[in-house]
Coordinates of C-alpha atoms in Angstrom, one line a residue:
Chain K
X1 CA 87.4 98.4 97.5
X2 CA 87.2 99.2 93.9
X3 CA 89.8 100.9 91.8
X4 CA 88.0 104.3 91.8
X5 CA 87.8 104.3 95.6
X6 CA 91.5 103.5 95.8
X7 CA 92.4 106.3 93.4
X8 CA 90.1 108.7 95.3
X9 CA 91.9 108.0 98.6
X10 CA 95.3 108.2 96.9
X11 CA 94.6 111.6 95.3
X12 CA 92.8 113.0 98.3
X13 CA 95.8 112.2 100.5
X14 CA 98.1 113.7 97.8
X15 CA 96.1 117.0 97.6
X16 CA 95.5 117.5 101.4
X17 CA 99.0 116.3 102.4
X18 CA 100.6 118.5 99.8
X19 CA 98.6 121.4 101.0
X20 CA 99.5 120.7 104.6
X21 CA 103.2 120.4 103.8
X22 CA 103.0 123.6 101.8
X23 CA 101.5 125.5 104.7
X24 CA 104.1 124.2 107.2
X25 CA 107.3 124.3 105.1
X26 CA 109.7 126.9 106.1
X27 CA 111.2 128.0 102.8
X28 CA 109.1 129.3 99.9
X29 CA 110.6 127.1 97.2
X30 CA 109.7 123.7 98.7
X31 CA 106.3 125.2 99.6
X32 CA 105.7 126.0 95.9
X33 CA 106.7 122.5 94.9
X34 CA 104.3 120.9 97.5
X35 CA 101.7 123.3 96.1
X36 CA 102.2 121.8 92.6
X37 CA 101.7 118.3 94.1
X38 CA 98.5 119.4 95.7
X39 CA 97.2 121.0 92.5
X40 CA 98.0 117.9 90.4
X41 CA 96.1 115.8 93.0
X42 CA 93.1 118.1 92.6
X43 CA 93.3 117.8 88.8
X44 CA 93.2 114.0 89.2
X45 CA 90.1 114.3 91.4
X46 CA 88.5 116.3 88.6
X47 CA 89.3 113.3 86.3
X48 CA 87.6 111.0 88.8
X49 CA 84.6 113.3 88.7
X50 CA 84.6 113.0 84.9
X51 CA 85.4 116.8 84.4
X52 CA 88.2 116.1 82.0
X53 CA 88.3 119.6 80.5
X54 CA 88.6 121.1 84.0
X55 CA 91.4 118.7 84.9
X56 CA 93.4 119.8 81.8
X57 CA 92.6 123.4 82.6
X58 CA 93.8 122.9 86.2
X59 CA 97.1 121.5 85.2
X60 CA 97.7 124.1 82.5
X61 CA 96.5 127.2 84.4
X62 CA 97.4 126.4 88.0
X63 CA 100.3 123.9 87.9
X64 CA 101.6 125.5 84.8
X65 CA 101.1 129.2 84.7
X66 CA 100.4 130.3 88.2
X67 CA 103.0 128.2 90.0
X68 CA 105.7 129.2 87.4
X69 CA 104.8 132.8 88.2
X70 CA 105.2 132.0 91.9
X71 CA 108.5 130.4 91.5
X72 CA 109.7 133.2 89.2
X73 CA 108.8 135.8 91.9
X74 CA 110.5 133.7 94.6
X75 CA 113.7 133.7 92.6
X76 CA 113.3 137.4 91.8
X77 CA 112.9 138.4 95.4
X78 CA 115.7 136.5 97.0
X79 CA 114.9 137.4 100.6
X80 CA 118.4 136.3 101.8
X81 CA 119.4 135.1 105.3
X82 CA 117.0 137.3 107.3
X83 CA 114.2 135.3 105.6
X84 CA 115.0 132.3 107.8
X85 CA 114.3 134.0 111.1
X86 CA 111.2 135.8 110.0
X87 CA 109.9 132.7 108.3
X88 CA 109.4 131.0 111.7
X89 CA 105.7 130.7 112.8
X90 CA 104.8 132.6 115.9
X91 CA 103.3 130.4 118.7
X92 CA 100.4 132.7 119.2
X93 CA 99.5 132.7 115.5
X94 CA 99.9 128.9 115.4
X95 CA 97.5 128.4 118.3
X96 CA 94.9 130.9 117.1
X97 CA 95.1 129.4 113.6
X98 CA 94.6 125.9 114.8
X99 CA 91.7 127.1 116.9
X100 CA 90.1 128.9 114.0
X101 CA 90.6 126.0 111.6
X102 CA 89.1 123.6 114.2
X103 CA 86.0 125.7 114.5
X104 CA 85.7 125.9 110.7
X105 CA 86.0 122.1 110.4
X106 CA 83.4 121.5 113.1
X107 CA 81.0 123.9 111.3
X108 CA 81.6 122.2 108.0
X109 CA 81.2 118.7 109.3
X110 CA 78.0 119.7 111.1
X111 CA 76.7 121.2 107.9
X112 CA 77.5 118.1 105.9
X113 CA 75.6 116.0 108.4
X114 CA 72.6 118.3 108.6
X115 CA 69.2 116.9 107.6
X116 CA 69.0 117.1 103.9
X117 CA 66.5 119.5 102.3
X118 CA 68.1 119.8 98.9
X119 CA 67.0 118.1 95.7
X120 CA 70.2 116.1 95.4
X121 CA 71.1 113.8 98.3
X122 CA 74.9 113.9 98.7
X123 CA 75.2 110.6 100.4
X124 CA 73.6 108.6 97.5
X125 CA 75.5 107.4 94.6
X126 CA 76.3 109.2 91.4
X127 CA 73.7 109.7 88.6
X128 CA 74.2 107.9 85.3
X129 CA 75.2 110.3 82.6
X130 CA 73.2 110.4 79.4
X131 CA 74.9 109.1 76.3
X132 CA 74.1 112.4 74.4
X133 CA 73.8 115.6 76.4
X134 CA 70.3 117.0 76.1
X135 CA 71.2 120.6 76.7
X136 CA 69.3 123.7 75.8
X137 CA 70.2 127.2 76.6
X138 CA 68.7 127.2 80.1
X139 CA 69.1 123.6 81.2
X140 CA 72.7 122.3 80.9
X141 CA 73.1 118.7 81.7
X142 CA 76.5 117.5 82.9
X143 CA 78.6 115.8 80.3
X144 CA 82.4 115.1 80.2
X145 CA 82.9 116.5 76.7
X146 CA 84.5 119.9 76.2
X147 CA 81.9 120.6 73.5
X148 CA 79.1 120.9 76.1
X149 CA 81.5 123.1 78.2
X150 CA 81.9 125.5 75.3
X151 CA 78.2 125.5 74.6
X152 CA 77.5 126.4 78.2
X153 CA 80.0 129.2 78.2
X154 CA 78.9 130.7 74.9
X155 CA 75.2 130.2 75.3
X156 CA 74.1 130.6 78.9
X157 CA 77.2 132.4 80.3
X158 CA 78.0 134.7 77.4
X159 CA 78.0 137.9 79.5
X160 CA 80.1 136.5 82.4
X161 CA 82.6 135.1 79.9
X162 CA 83.1 138.6 78.4
X163 CA 83.3 140.2 81.8
X164 CA 86.0 137.7 82.8
X165 CA 87.9 138.5 79.7
X166 CA 87.7 142.2 80.6
X167 CA 88.8 141.3 84.1
X168 CA 91.9 139.6 82.7
X169 CA 92.6 142.7 80.6
X170 CA 92.2 145.0 83.6
X171 CA 94.5 142.8 85.6
X172 CA 97.1 142.9 82.9
X173 CA 97.0 146.7 82.7
X174 CA 97.2 146.9 86.5
X175 CA 100.2 144.6 86.6
X176 CA 102.0 146.7 83.9
X177 CA 101.3 149.9 85.7
X178 CA 102.3 148.5 89.1
X179 CA 105.6 147.1 87.8
X180 CA 106.5 150.1 85.6
X181 CA 109.1 152.5 86.8
X182 CA 107.8 156.0 86.9
X183 CA 110.7 158.5 86.7
X184 CA 110.5 161.7 88.8
X185 CA 106.9 161.5 89.6
X186 CA 107.4 160.2 93.2
X187 CA 110.8 161.0 94.9
X188 CA 110.4 158.0 97.2
X189 CA 110.2 155.6 94.3
X190 CA 113.4 153.8 93.6
Chain T
X1 CA 81.8 104.7 91.5
X2 CA 80.3 102.5 94.2
X3 CA 81.2 103.6 97.7
X4 CA 82.8 107.0 97.2
X5 CA 79.8 109.3 97.4
X6 CA 79.6 113.1 96.8
X7 CA 79.8 113.5 100.6
X8 CA 83.4 112.2 100.5
X9 CA 84.3 114.9 98.0
X10 CA 82.6 117.5 100.1
X11 CA 84.5 116.5 103.2
X12 CA 87.7 116.6 101.1
X13 CA 86.8 120.0 99.8
X14 CA 86.3 121.4 103.3
X15 CA 89.6 119.9 104.4
X16 CA 91.4 121.6 101.5
X17 CA 89.6 124.9 102.4
X18 CA 90.6 124.5 106.1
X19 CA 94.2 123.8 105.3
X20 CA 94.4 126.8 103.0
X21 CA 92.7 128.9 105.8
X22 CA 95.3 127.7 108.3
X23 CA 98.0 128.9 105.9
X24 CA 96.4 132.3 105.5
X25 CA 96.2 132.7 109.3
X26 CA 99.5 131.5 110.5
X27 CA 102.0 132.4 107.7
X28 CA 103.7 135.8 107.6
X29 CA 105.4 135.4 104.2
X30 CA 103.0 137.0 101.8
X31 CA 104.0 134.6 99.0
X32 CA 102.8 131.7 101.2
X33 CA 99.6 133.6 102.1
X34 CA 98.8 133.9 98.4
X35 CA 99.5 130.2 97.8
X36 CA 97.2 129.3 100.6
X37 CA 94.5 131.5 99.1
X38 CA 94.9 129.4 95.9
X39 CA 94.5 126.3 98.0
X40 CA 91.2 127.6 99.5
X41 CA 89.9 128.4 96.0
X42 CA 90.8 124.8 95.0
X43 CA 88.8 123.4 97.8
X44 CA 85.8 125.5 96.5
X45 CA 86.4 124.1 93.0
X46 CA 86.3 120.5 94.2
X47 CA 83.0 121.1 96.0
X48 CA 81.5 122.8 92.9
X49 CA 82.6 120.0 90.5
X50 CA 81.3 117.4 93.0
X51 CA 77.9 119.1 93.2
X52 CA 77.8 119.6 89.4
X53 CA 78.5 115.9 88.8
X54 CA 76.1 114.6 91.4
X55 CA 73.3 116.9 90.3
X56 CA 74.0 116.2 86.6
X57 CA 74.1 119.9 85.9
X58 CA 76.8 121.8 84.0
X59 CA 76.5 125.1 85.8
X60 CA 78.9 124.3 88.7
X61 CA 81.6 123.2 86.3
X62 CA 81.2 126.5 84.4
X63 CA 81.5 128.4 87.6
X64 CA 84.8 126.6 88.2
X65 CA 86.0 128.1 85.0
X66 CA 85.2 131.6 86.1
X67 CA 86.8 131.0 89.5
X68 CA 90.0 129.9 87.8
X69 CA 90.0 133.1 85.7
X70 CA 89.5 135.3 88.8
X71 CA 92.2 133.4 90.7
X72 CA 94.7 133.9 87.9
X73 CA 94.0 137.6 87.8
X74 CA 94.2 137.8 91.6
X75 CA 97.6 136.0 91.7
X76 CA 99.1 138.2 89.0
X77 CA 98.0 141.4 90.7
X78 CA 99.0 140.1 94.2
X79 CA 102.5 139.2 93.0
X80 CA 102.9 142.6 91.3
X81 CA 101.8 144.3 94.5
X82 CA 104.3 142.2 96.4
X83 CA 107.1 143.2 94.0
X84 CA 106.2 146.9 94.4
X85 CA 106.1 146.4 98.2
X86 CA 109.5 144.7 98.2
X87 CA 111.0 147.6 96.2
X88 CA 109.9 150.0 98.9
X89 CA 110.5 148.0 102.1
X90 CA 113.0 145.2 101.1
X91 CA 110.8 142.7 102.9
X92 CA 108.0 140.3 101.9
X93 CA 106.6 139.7 105.4
X94 CA 103.2 141.0 106.5
X95 CA 104.4 142.7 109.6
X96 CA 106.0 145.4 107.4
X97 CA 102.5 146.3 106.1
X98 CA 101.6 148.5 109.1
X99 CA 101.8 151.9 107.7
X100 CA 98.1 152.7 108.2
X101 CA 98.3 151.6 111.8
X102 CA 101.1 154.0 112.8

Protein backbone atom coordinates (compact mmCIF):
# COMPACT_ATOMS: atom_id res chain seq x y z
CA UNK A 1 0.00 0.00 0.00
CA UNK A 2 1.57 3.23 -1.11
CA UNK A 3 1.62 6.47 0.80
CA UNK A 4 -1.08 8.06 -1.35
CA UNK A 5 -3.45 5.15 -0.74
CA UNK A 6 -2.83 5.32 2.99
CA UNK A 7 -3.53 9.07 3.01
CA UNK A 8 -6.67 8.56 0.92
CA UNK A 9 -8.10 6.12 3.43
CA UNK A 10 -7.11 8.31 6.39
CA UNK A 11 -8.78 11.41 4.98
CA UNK A 12 -11.79 9.52 3.64
CA UNK A 13 -12.38 8.14 7.13
CA UNK A 14 -11.90 11.61 8.57
CA UNK A 15 -14.41 13.26 6.25
CA UNK A 16 -17.13 10.59 6.36
CA UNK A 17 -16.65 9.93 10.08
CA UNK A 18 -16.73 13.63 10.89
CA UNK A 19 -19.89 13.99 8.84
CA UNK A 20 -21.54 11.04 10.57
CA UNK A 21 -20.64 12.34 14.03
CA UNK A 22 -21.93 15.77 12.98
CA UNK A 23 -25.26 14.32 11.91
CA UNK A 24 -25.68 12.25 15.07
CA UNK A 25 -24.39 14.65 17.74
CA UNK A 26 -26.98 16.09 20.05
CA UNK A 27 -25.68 19.59 20.68
CA UNK A 28 -24.99 22.08 17.85
CA UNK A 29 -21.51 23.15 19.04
CA UNK A 30 -19.83 19.72 18.82
CA UNK A 31 -21.71 19.22 15.56
CA UNK A 32 -20.07 22.34 14.13
CA UNK A 33 -16.63 21.20 15.31
CA UNK A 34 -17.11 17.74 13.73
CA UNK A 35 -18.20 19.52 10.57
CA UNK A 36 -14.89 21.41 10.54
CA UNK A 37 -13.03 18.06 10.81
CA UNK A 38 -15.03 16.74 7.86
CA UNK A 39 -14.36 19.85 5.75
CA UNK A 40 -10.62 19.73 6.43
CA UNK A 41 -10.67 16.06 5.40
CA UNK A 42 -12.32 17.03 2.12
CA UNK A 43 -9.67 19.74 1.62
CA UNK A 44 -6.94 17.11 2.08
CA UNK A 45 -8.70 14.94 -0.52
CA UNK A 46 -8.54 17.90 -2.90
CA UNK A 47 -4.78 18.03 -2.27
CA UNK A 48 -4.56 14.32 -3.15
CA UNK A 49 -6.40 15.10 -6.39
CA UNK A 50 -3.82 17.86 -7.08
CA UNK A 51 -6.43 20.63 -6.91
CA UNK A 52 -4.34 22.74 -4.57
CA UNK A 53 -6.15 26.00 -5.18
CA UNK A 54 -9.50 24.39 -4.37
CA UNK A 55 -8.04 22.90 -1.19
CA UNK A 56 -6.93 26.34 -0.01
CA UNK A 57 -10.31 27.75 -0.99
CA UNK A 58 -12.06 24.95 0.90
CA UNK A 59 -10.17 25.70 4.10
CA UNK A 60 -10.59 29.47 3.77
CA UNK A 61 -14.23 29.60 2.71
CA UNK A 62 -15.78 26.56 4.40
CA UNK A 63 -13.69 25.80 7.45
CA UNK A 64 -12.96 29.49 7.94
CA UNK A 65 -15.84 31.73 7.00
CA UNK A 66 -18.88 29.46 6.84
CA UNK A 67 -18.23 27.51 10.03
CA UNK A 68 -17.33 30.67 11.96
CA UNK A 69 -20.68 32.04 10.82
CA UNK A 70 -22.39 28.87 12.06
CA UNK A 71 -20.66 29.02 15.45
CA UNK A 72 -21.51 32.70 15.73
CA UNK A 73 -25.20 32.01 15.10
CA UNK A 74 -25.15 29.07 17.56
CA UNK A 75 -23.80 31.38 20.26
CA UNK A 76 -26.24 34.14 19.28
CA UNK A 77 -29.30 31.90 19.51
CA UNK A 78 -28.68 30.22 22.81
CA UNK A 79 -31.64 27.84 22.72
CA UNK A 80 -31.42 27.06 26.42
CA UNK A 81 -32.57 23.97 28.33
CA UNK A 82 -35.54 23.20 26.06
CA UNK A 83 -33.06 22.56 23.29
CA UNK A 84 -32.03 19.28 24.86
CA UNK A 85 -35.45 17.65 24.72
CA UNK A 86 -36.32 18.87 21.24
CA UNK A 87 -32.88 17.97 19.92
CA UNK A 88 -33.61 14.27 20.33
CA UNK A 89 -34.21 12.43 17.08
CA UNK A 90 -37.64 10.90 16.62
CA UNK A 91 -37.66 7.15 16.02
CA UNK A 92 -39.91 7.52 12.98
CA UNK A 93 -37.67 10.06 11.31
CA UNK A 94 -34.60 7.96 12.12
CA UNK A 95 -36.12 4.84 10.54
CA UNK A 96 -37.39 6.69 7.47
CA UNK A 97 -34.07 8.52 7.11
CA UNK A 98 -32.04 5.31 7.25
CA UNK A 99 -34.39 3.69 4.72
CA UNK A 100 -34.12 6.65 2.33
CA UNK A 101 -30.33 6.80 2.66
CA UNK A 102 -30.08 3.03 2.12
CA UNK A 103 -32.03 3.34 -1.12
CA UNK A 104 -29.84 6.27 -2.18
CA UNK A 105 -26.65 4.31 -1.51
CA UNK A 106 -27.99 1.29 -3.41
CA UNK A 107 -28.82 3.48 -6.42
CA UNK A 108 -25.42 5.20 -6.34
CA UNK A 109 -23.46 1.95 -6.02
CA UNK A 110 -25.49 0.39 -8.84
CA UNK A 111 -24.77 3.45 -10.97
CA UNK A 112 -21.06 3.29 -10.22
CA UNK A 113 -20.98 -0.35 -11.39
CA UNK A 114 -23.09 0.19 -14.51
CA UNK A 115 -21.48 -0.71 -17.87
CA UNK A 116 -19.31 2.18 -18.85
CA UNK A 117 -20.30 4.24 -21.86
CA UNK A 118 -18.36 7.39 -21.04
CA UNK A 119 -15.12 8.62 -22.55
CA UNK A 120 -13.27 8.28 -19.26
CA UNK A 121 -13.19 4.89 -17.54
CA UNK A 122 -13.42 5.59 -13.80
CA UNK A 123 -11.81 2.31 -12.77
CA UNK A 124 -8.57 2.95 -14.64
CA UNK A 125 -5.68 4.89 -13.25
CA UNK A 126 -5.13 8.65 -13.39
CA UNK A 127 -3.87 10.38 -16.55
CA UNK A 128 -0.47 11.95 -16.52
CA UNK A 129 -0.60 15.71 -16.36
CA UNK A 130 1.22 17.65 -19.03
CA UNK A 131 4.19 19.68 -17.88
CA UNK A 132 2.80 22.87 -19.40
CA UNK A 133 -0.96 23.23 -19.63
CA UNK A 134 -2.00 23.55 -23.26
CA UNK A 135 -5.19 25.44 -22.75
CA UNK A 136 -7.09 27.59 -25.14
CA UNK A 137 -10.36 29.29 -24.49
CA UNK A 138 -12.57 26.27 -25.18
CA UNK A 139 -10.36 23.37 -24.17
CA UNK A 140 -9.05 23.70 -20.63
CA UNK A 141 -6.69 20.93 -19.58
CA UNK A 142 -6.39 20.15 -15.91
CA UNK A 143 -3.38 21.62 -14.19
CA UNK A 144 -2.65 22.12 -10.48
CA UNK A 145 -1.55 25.73 -10.89
CA UNK A 146 -3.85 28.52 -9.82
CA UNK A 147 -2.83 30.37 -12.99
CA UNK A 148 -4.82 27.99 -15.17
CA UNK A 149 -7.69 28.28 -12.70
CA UNK A 150 -7.77 32.04 -13.16
CA UNK A 151 -7.46 31.67 -16.92
CA UNK A 152 -10.43 29.33 -17.02
CA UNK A 153 -12.53 31.62 -14.84
CA UNK A 154 -11.73 34.78 -16.77
CA UNK A 155 -11.73 33.35 -20.30
CA UNK A 156 -14.32 30.61 -20.61
CA UNK A 157 -16.48 31.32 -17.57
CA UNK A 158 -16.49 35.12 -17.60
CA UNK A 159 -20.27 35.50 -17.55
CA UNK A 160 -20.89 32.92 -14.78
CA UNK A 161 -18.16 34.57 -12.73
CA UNK A 162 -19.93 37.92 -12.96
CA UNK A 163 -23.29 36.31 -12.26
CA UNK A 164 -21.88 34.67 -9.12
CA UNK A 165 -20.48 38.01 -8.01
CA UNK A 166 -23.93 39.51 -8.50
CA UNK A 167 -25.40 36.57 -6.55
CA UNK A 168 -23.12 37.38 -3.63
CA UNK A 169 -24.21 41.02 -3.78
CA UNK A 170 -27.87 40.00 -3.82
CA UNK A 171 -27.29 37.64 -0.86
CA UNK A 172 -25.58 40.44 1.07
CA UNK A 173 -28.47 42.85 0.43
CA UNK A 174 -30.95 40.13 1.40
CA UNK A 175 -29.16 39.38 4.65
CA UNK A 176 -29.03 43.07 5.57
CA UNK A 177 -32.74 43.51 4.87
CA UNK A 178 -33.64 40.32 6.77
CA UNK A 179 -31.71 41.27 9.88
CA UNK A 180 -32.61 44.95 9.87
CA UNK A 181 -35.14 46.07 12.42
CA UNK A 182 -38.01 47.91 10.76
CA UNK A 183 -39.74 50.19 13.21
CA UNK A 184 -43.56 50.54 13.11
CA UNK A 185 -44.03 48.90 9.73
CA UNK A 186 -45.23 45.59 11.17
CA UNK A 187 -46.77 45.58 14.68
CA UNK A 188 -45.88 41.89 15.11
CA UNK A 189 -42.19 42.59 14.59
CA UNK A 190 -40.21 42.73 17.83
CA UNK B 1 -1.46 7.07 -7.51
CA UNK B 2 -1.46 3.34 -8.08
CA UNK B 3 -4.45 1.61 -6.61
CA UNK B 4 -6.76 4.45 -5.57
CA UNK B 5 -8.82 4.97 -8.71
CA UNK B 6 -11.41 7.65 -9.50
CA UNK B 7 -14.02 5.07 -8.56
CA UNK B 8 -12.83 5.21 -4.95
CA UNK B 9 -13.35 8.94 -4.94
CA UNK B 10 -16.81 8.57 -6.46
CA UNK B 11 -17.87 6.05 -3.82
CA UNK B 12 -16.54 8.40 -1.14
CA UNK B 13 -18.48 11.29 -2.70
CA UNK B 14 -21.70 9.29 -2.68
CA UNK B 15 -21.09 8.33 0.96
CA UNK B 16 -20.62 11.99 1.90
CA UNK B 17 -23.79 12.88 0.00
CA UNK B 18 -25.70 10.09 1.73
CA UNK B 19 -24.53 11.14 5.20
CA UNK B 20 -25.56 14.74 4.48
CA UNK B 21 -28.92 13.52 3.21
CA UNK B 22 -29.41 11.49 6.38
CA UNK B 23 -28.81 14.67 8.39
CA UNK B 24 -31.30 16.65 6.32
CA UNK B 25 -33.97 13.99 6.82
CA UNK B 26 -33.58 13.12 10.49
CA UNK B 27 -32.56 16.39 12.21
CA UNK B 28 -35.11 18.93 13.42
CA UNK B 29 -32.63 21.62 14.39
CA UNK B 30 -32.46 23.90 11.36
CA UNK B 31 -28.81 24.77 12.06
CA UNK B 32 -27.91 21.10 11.71
CA UNK B 33 -30.05 20.80 8.58
CA UNK B 34 -28.08 23.66 7.01
CA UNK B 35 -24.78 22.02 8.02
CA UNK B 36 -25.91 18.73 6.46
CA UNK B 37 -26.75 20.60 3.26
CA UNK B 38 -23.14 21.82 3.26
CA UNK B 39 -21.98 18.23 3.62
CA UNK B 40 -24.06 17.19 0.61
CA UNK B 41 -22.53 19.99 -1.46
CA UNK B 42 -19.08 18.81 -0.36
CA UNK B 43 -19.82 15.33 -1.64
CA UNK B 44 -20.75 16.85 -5.00
CA UNK B 45 -17.51 18.84 -4.98
CA UNK B 46 -15.40 15.72 -4.38
CA UNK B 47 -17.10 13.96 -7.29
CA UNK B 48 -16.59 16.96 -9.57
CA UNK B 49 -12.90 17.31 -8.75
CA UNK B 50 -12.34 13.56 -9.19
CA UNK B 51 -13.98 13.64 -12.62
CA UNK B 52 -12.04 16.77 -13.52
CA UNK B 53 -8.73 15.17 -12.57
CA UNK B 54 -9.43 11.84 -14.22
CA UNK B 55 -10.63 13.44 -17.43
CA UNK B 56 -7.73 15.93 -17.38
CA UNK B 57 -10.23 18.72 -17.89
CA UNK B 58 -10.43 21.93 -15.92
CA UNK B 59 -14.18 22.53 -16.23
CA UNK B 60 -15.18 20.41 -13.23
CA UNK B 61 -12.79 22.24 -10.93
CA UNK B 62 -14.19 25.55 -12.11
CA UNK B 63 -17.69 24.34 -11.34
CA UNK B 64 -16.56 23.58 -7.79
CA UNK B 65 -15.65 27.24 -7.47
CA UNK B 66 -19.17 28.29 -8.45
CA UNK B 67 -20.71 25.71 -6.12
CA UNK B 68 -18.69 27.15 -3.25
CA UNK B 69 -19.94 30.65 -4.10
CA UNK B 70 -23.56 29.54 -4.17
CA UNK B 71 -23.10 27.57 -0.93
CA UNK B 72 -21.69 30.62 0.85
CA UNK B 73 -24.60 32.76 -0.31
CA UNK B 74 -27.07 30.03 0.67
CA UNK B 75 -25.62 29.68 4.17
CA UNK B 76 -25.62 33.40 4.85
CA UNK B 77 -29.23 33.77 3.70
CA UNK B 78 -30.34 30.65 5.55
CA UNK B 79 -28.80 31.80 8.80
CA UNK B 80 -30.35 35.26 8.42
CA UNK B 81 -33.74 33.63 7.86
CA UNK B 82 -33.12 31.45 10.92
CA UNK B 83 -32.38 34.50 13.07
CA UNK B 84 -35.55 36.20 11.81
CA UNK B 85 -37.52 33.01 12.55
CA UNK B 86 -36.04 32.82 16.05
CA UNK B 87 -37.02 36.43 16.72
CA UNK B 88 -40.66 35.60 15.99
CA UNK B 89 -41.01 32.08 17.42
CA UNK B 90 -38.17 31.75 19.98
CA UNK B 91 -37.35 28.35 18.50
CA UNK B 92 -34.94 26.95 15.92
CA UNK B 93 -36.72 23.64 15.35
CA UNK B 94 -38.44 22.82 12.12
CA UNK B 95 -41.74 21.75 13.69
CA UNK B 96 -42.35 25.43 14.46
CA UNK B 97 -42.48 26.15 10.73
CA UNK B 98 -46.03 24.95 10.17
CA UNK B 99 -47.87 28.23 9.69
CA UNK B 100 -48.89 27.44 6.12
CA UNK B 101 -50.26 24.04 7.19
CA UNK B 102 -52.69 25.45 9.77
